[in-house]
Amino acid sequence: MATRGVSKVDVSGSRQGLEHLLQKVDVQLDGDRPWDPQVHDDRLYDRVLSEGSLALGEAYMDGWWDCRRLDQLFYRVLRARLDQQIGWSWWMLWSIVKAFLLNRQSASRAYEVGEEHYDRGNDLFRHMLDDRMIYSCGYWRRANALDAAQEAKLDLICRKLTLEPGTRVLDIGCGWGGFAEYAASKYGVEVVGVTISEEQVSAARDRCADLPVQIRLQDYRDVEGTFDRIVSIGMFEHVGHKNHRMYMETVRERLATDGLSMLHTIGSDASHAVTDPWIDKYIFPNGLLPSAQQITQAAEGLFVIEDWHNFGPDYDRTLMAWARNFEESWEVLSDRYSDRFFRMWRYYLYQCAGAFRARRNQLWQVVLAPQGVDGRYESVR
């Protein structure tokens, strides 16, 4: 039966098609379990079957359906790769064409994601993230809370980079300055942090005001000078497949011959030229998760890969903590952000949690050395 004033249409066939797909993963439309979607508008079925993931996300933002545990729903759907059984939408086809014709992550486009995502407001991220405002995967091996997991991740990176007093570090994609502050205060290093977000620059400069830290509004391709260590935490996802090699060449050019670089990035289990269309349109414009093959090809001939560490399941736990913080802070944030934004942001966090739980996404820390560490590199966990 049509709802919300929509005229009655024959949707039985399209509903049955969607039900048939979902039955494979024990999901029932209008069922009573936490992961069962509740449909409020019968136009949903045709919209999703014809336009795929973009339509599914937009329909959720429009209030056409709800689900108590979006993370569990996406875990089931993505684990079984049901998303690959729905045809490509016009948006996906157009994205593929653009990916091959254009460099969507060129220097001229570099600041778009800063303006559209990271500049949404420091208040949003301050309420959602930990005290240091670290917007990347925590390390939960011995941690039971978000702050502890993020501190453990920062210390893990410092130890992998063998930081010591006087070391000069370049932080590519420095965010709100959390790593720069930690490394400078705990390990006595000097840090240059670059970001393409004006909001992040302002907060990071305040955070690191009394430390040997310089924060710049700058694209990584424009950095000059030589550094003992170079770290990138959650930034490589914005580089794009056409620029992976350029990124590695830039890091190699800026890194001392006996230096080390750390690449902390979300990874995809397959090589792609485009990302999910809903994520591209609403969350991370021009983003792309790299595959292991894309990373190794980009680094070939430039670096020795000394260490490759995967702790992807920790991102599931991190995202669930962010989602709790976001929802618990909504009463404060709702004065600035709309109800539609609430649904969009909630959908984003839980969809990503489900993707990591399903092991469709990974979290890699890769240690790179220009000529390899003399003797042996001791892996740190």
mmCIF file of C-alpha atoms in Angstrom, residues 56-202:
data_model
loop_
_atom_site.group_PDB
_atom_site.id
_atom_site.type_symbol
_atom_site.label_atom_id
_atom_site.label_comp_id
_atom_site.label_asym_id
_atom_site.label_seq_id
_atom_site.Cartn_x
_atom_site.Cartn_y
_atom_site.Cartn_z
ATOM 1 C CA LEU A 56 19.353 3.703 -1.284
ATOM 2 C CA GLY A 57 21.231 6.398 0.607
ATOM 3 C CA GLU A 58 19.171 9.271 -0.762
ATOM 4 C CA ALA A 59 15.941 7.419 0.038
ATOM 5 C CA TYR A 60 17.125 7.006 3.624
ATOM 6 C CA MET A 61 17.916 10.727 3.794
ATOM 7 C CA ASP A 62 14.420 11.416 2.412
ATOM 8 C CA GLY A 63 12.828 9.283 5.159
ATOM 9 C CA TRP A 64 11.528 6.596 2.814
ATOM 10 C CA TRP A 65 12.901 3.832 5.052
ATOM 11 C CA ASP A 66 14.460 3.268 8.448
ATOM 12 C CA CYS A 67 16.473 0.625 10.231
ATOM 13 C CA ARG A 68 17.362 0.399 13.919
ATOM 14 C CA ARG A 69 20.778 -1.167 13.267
ATOM 15 C CA LEU A 70 22.080 0.102 9.950
ATOM 16 C CA ASP A 71 25.513 -1.315 10.748
ATOM 17 C CA GLN A 72 24.111 -4.851 11.018
ATOM 18 C CA LEU A 73 22.112 -4.419 7.810
ATOM 19 C CA PHE A 74 25.151 -3.262 5.841
ATOM 20 C CA TYR A 75 27.331 -5.973 7.339
ATOM 21 C CA ARG A 76 24.954 -8.631 5.997
ATOM 22 C CA VAL A 77 24.516 -7.000 2.588
ATOM 23 C CA LEU A 78 28.199 -6.269 2.018
ATOM 24 C CA ARG A 79 29.509 -9.543 3.407
ATOM 25 C CA ALA A 80 27.427 -11.355 0.770
ATOM 26 C CA ARG A 81 28.284 -8.730 -1.896
ATOM 27 C CA LEU A 82 24.630 -8.109 -2.684
ATOM 28 C CA ASP A 83 25.604 -4.598 -3.788
ATOM 29 C CA GLN A 84 27.266 -6.171 -6.821
ATOM 30 C CA GLN A 85 23.999 -7.825 -7.885
ATOM 31 C CA ILE A 86 22.197 -4.543 -8.598
ATOM 32 C CA GLY A 87 22.846 -2.837 -11.924
ATOM 33 C CA TRP A 88 24.901 0.310 -12.287
ATOM 34 C CA SER A 89 23.090 3.615 -12.119
ATOM 35 C CA TRP A 90 23.618 6.532 -14.487
ATOM 36 C CA TRP A 91 25.594 8.240 -11.680
ATOM 37 C CA MET A 92 28.025 5.331 -11.441
ATOM 38 C CA LEU A 93 28.464 5.178 -15.223
ATOM 39 C CA TRP A 94 29.098 8.925 -15.370
ATOM 40 C CA SER A 95 31.584 8.618 -12.476
ATOM 41 C CA ILE A 96 33.514 5.955 -14.374
ATOM 42 C CA VAL A 97 33.658 8.136 -17.486
ATOM 43 C CA LYS A 98 34.920 11.096 -15.419
ATOM 44 C CA ALA A 99 37.487 8.929 -13.658
ATOM 45 C CA PHE A 100 39.122 8.054 -16.970
ATOM 46 C CA LEU A 101 38.722 11.428 -18.691
ATOM 47 C CA LEU A 102 39.570 13.680 -15.742
ATOM 48 C CA ASN A 103 42.029 13.776 -12.888
ATOM 49 C CA ARG A 104 39.461 14.270 -10.119
ATOM 50 C CA GLN A 105 42.181 14.647 -7.493
ATOM 51 C CA SER A 106 44.342 17.172 -9.362
ATOM 52 C CA ALA A 107 45.996 20.076 -7.531
ATOM 53 C CA SER A 108 43.213 22.409 -8.697
ATOM 54 C CA ARG A 109 40.583 20.120 -7.125
ATOM 55 C CA ALA A 110 42.549 19.284 -3.981
ATOM 56 C CA TYR A 111 40.706 21.740 -1.744
ATOM 57 C CA GLU A 112 37.179 20.537 -2.661
ATOM 58 C CA VAL A 113 37.043 17.785 -0.042
ATOM 59 C CA GLY A 114 38.327 20.224 2.580
ATOM 60 C CA GLU A 115 35.559 22.687 1.827
ATOM 61 C CA GLU A 116 32.776 20.096 1.518
ATOM 62 C CA HIS A 117 33.698 17.646 4.280
ATOM 63 C CA TYR A 118 36.313 18.822 6.769
ATOM 64 C CA ASP A 119 35.012 22.388 6.887
ATOM 65 C CA ARG A 120 31.491 21.320 7.877
ATOM 66 C CA GLY A 121 32.294 22.693 11.318
ATOM 67 C CA ASN A 122 34.806 21.955 14.042
ATOM 68 C CA ASP A 123 31.924 21.636 16.519
ATOM 69 C CA LEU A 124 30.626 18.563 14.679
ATOM 70 C CA PHE A 125 33.966 16.773 14.812
ATOM 71 C CA ARG A 126 34.746 17.976 18.330
ATOM 72 C CA HIS A 127 31.596 16.271 19.616
ATOM 73 C CA MET A 128 32.042 13.142 17.503
ATOM 74 C CA LEU A 129 35.755 12.384 17.884
ATOM 75 C CA ASP A 130 38.095 11.836 20.826
ATOM 76 C CA ASP A 131 39.710 14.624 22.854
ATOM 77 C CA ARG A 132 42.566 15.005 20.317
ATOM 78 C CA MET A 133 40.087 15.035 17.386
ATOM 79 C CA ILE A 134 41.750 12.144 15.559
ATOM 80 C CA TYR A 135 39.648 11.366 12.468
ATOM 81 C CA SER A 136 41.122 7.964 11.599
ATOM 82 C CA CYS A 137 41.068 4.405 12.906
ATOM 83 C CA GLY A 138 41.976 3.829 16.546
ATOM 84 C CA TYR A 139 44.120 0.910 17.725
ATOM 85 C CA TRP A 140 42.021 -1.171 20.121
ATOM 86 C CA ARG A 141 44.471 -3.989 20.853
ATOM 87 C CA ARG A 142 44.749 -3.026 24.533
ATOM 88 C CA ALA A 143 42.239 -0.152 24.663
ATOM 89 C CA ASN A 144 38.674 -0.104 25.966
ATOM 90 C CA ALA A 145 37.747 3.510 25.170
ATOM 91 C CA LEU A 146 38.051 5.793 22.163
ATOM 92 C CA ASP A 147 40.567 8.210 23.698
ATOM 93 C CA ALA A 148 42.838 5.339 24.708
ATOM 94 C CA ALA A 149 42.534 3.668 21.294
ATOM 95 C CA GLN A 150 43.525 6.855 19.504
ATOM 96 C CA GLU A 151 46.466 7.508 21.807
ATOM 97 C CA ALA A 152 47.612 3.914 21.266
ATOM 98 C CA LYS A 153 47.429 4.464 17.491
ATOM 99 C CA LEU A 154 49.473 7.665 17.684
ATOM 100 C CA ASP A 155 52.112 6.000 19.825
ATOM 101 C CA LEU A 156 52.181 2.990 17.492
ATOM 102 C CA ILE A 157 52.972 5.312 14.571
ATOM 103 C CA CYS A 158 55.688 7.141 16.513
ATOM 104 C CA ARG A 159 57.353 3.845 17.419
ATOM 105 C CA LYS A 160 57.098 2.508 13.867
ATOM 106 C CA LEU A 161 58.795 5.687 12.644
ATOM 107 C CA THR A 162 61.448 5.396 15.400
ATOM 108 C CA LEU A 163 60.967 9.034 16.377
ATOM 109 C CA GLU A 164 63.483 10.683 18.689
ATOM 110 C CA PRO A 165 64.207 14.261 19.822
ATOM 111 C CA GLY A 166 65.227 16.539 16.966
ATOM 112 C CA THR A 167 63.680 14.427 14.199
ATOM 113 C CA ARG A 168 62.026 16.581 11.528
ATOM 114 C CA VAL A 169 58.613 15.201 10.516
ATOM 115 C CA LEU A 170 56.239 16.094 7.691
ATOM 116 C CA ASP A 171 52.598 15.280 8.503
ATOM 117 C CA ILE A 172 50.638 15.100 5.219
ATOM 118 C CA GLY A 173 46.966 15.663 5.955
ATOM 119 C CA CYS A 174 47.534 16.745 9.554
ATOM 120 C CA GLY A 175 43.856 17.149 10.444
ATOM 121 C CA TRP A 176 43.225 19.079 13.649
ATOM 122 C CA GLY A 177 46.844 18.635 14.756
ATOM 123 C CA GLY A 178 46.417 15.635 17.049
ATOM 124 C CA PHE A 179 49.395 13.658 15.780
ATOM 125 C CA ALA A 180 51.632 16.722 15.525
ATOM 126 C CA GLU A 181 50.825 17.663 19.125
ATOM 127 C CA TYR A 182 51.412 14.112 20.398
ATOM 128 C CA ALA A 183 54.666 13.524 18.504
ATOM 129 C CA ALA A 184 56.118 16.906 19.432
ATOM 130 C CA SER A 185 55.181 16.719 23.118
ATOM 131 C CA LYS A 186 55.909 13.012 23.735
ATOM 132 C CA TYR A 187 58.872 12.407 21.406
ATOM 133 C CA GLY A 188 60.453 15.861 21.120
ATOM 134 C CA VAL A 189 60.252 16.079 17.316
ATOM 135 C CA GLU A 190 59.679 19.060 15.029
ATOM 136 C CA VAL A 191 56.589 18.800 12.821
ATOM 137 C CA VAL A 192 55.358 20.529 9.683
ATOM 138 C CA GLY A 193 51.699 19.679 9.161
ATOM 139 C CA VAL A 194 49.791 20.418 5.952
ATOM 140 C CA THR A 195 46.050 20.230 5.321
ATOM 141 C CA ILE A 196 43.593 21.526 2.724
ATOM 142 C CA SER A 197 40.986 22.492 5.357
ATOM 143 C CA GLU A 198 40.833 26.025 6.737
ATOM 144 C CA GLU A 199 38.860 24.842 9.766
ATOM 145 C CA GLN A 200 41.545 22.286 10.559
ATOM 146 C CA VAL A 201 44.350 24.823 10.198
ATOM 147 C CA SER A 202 42.710 27.135 12.718
#
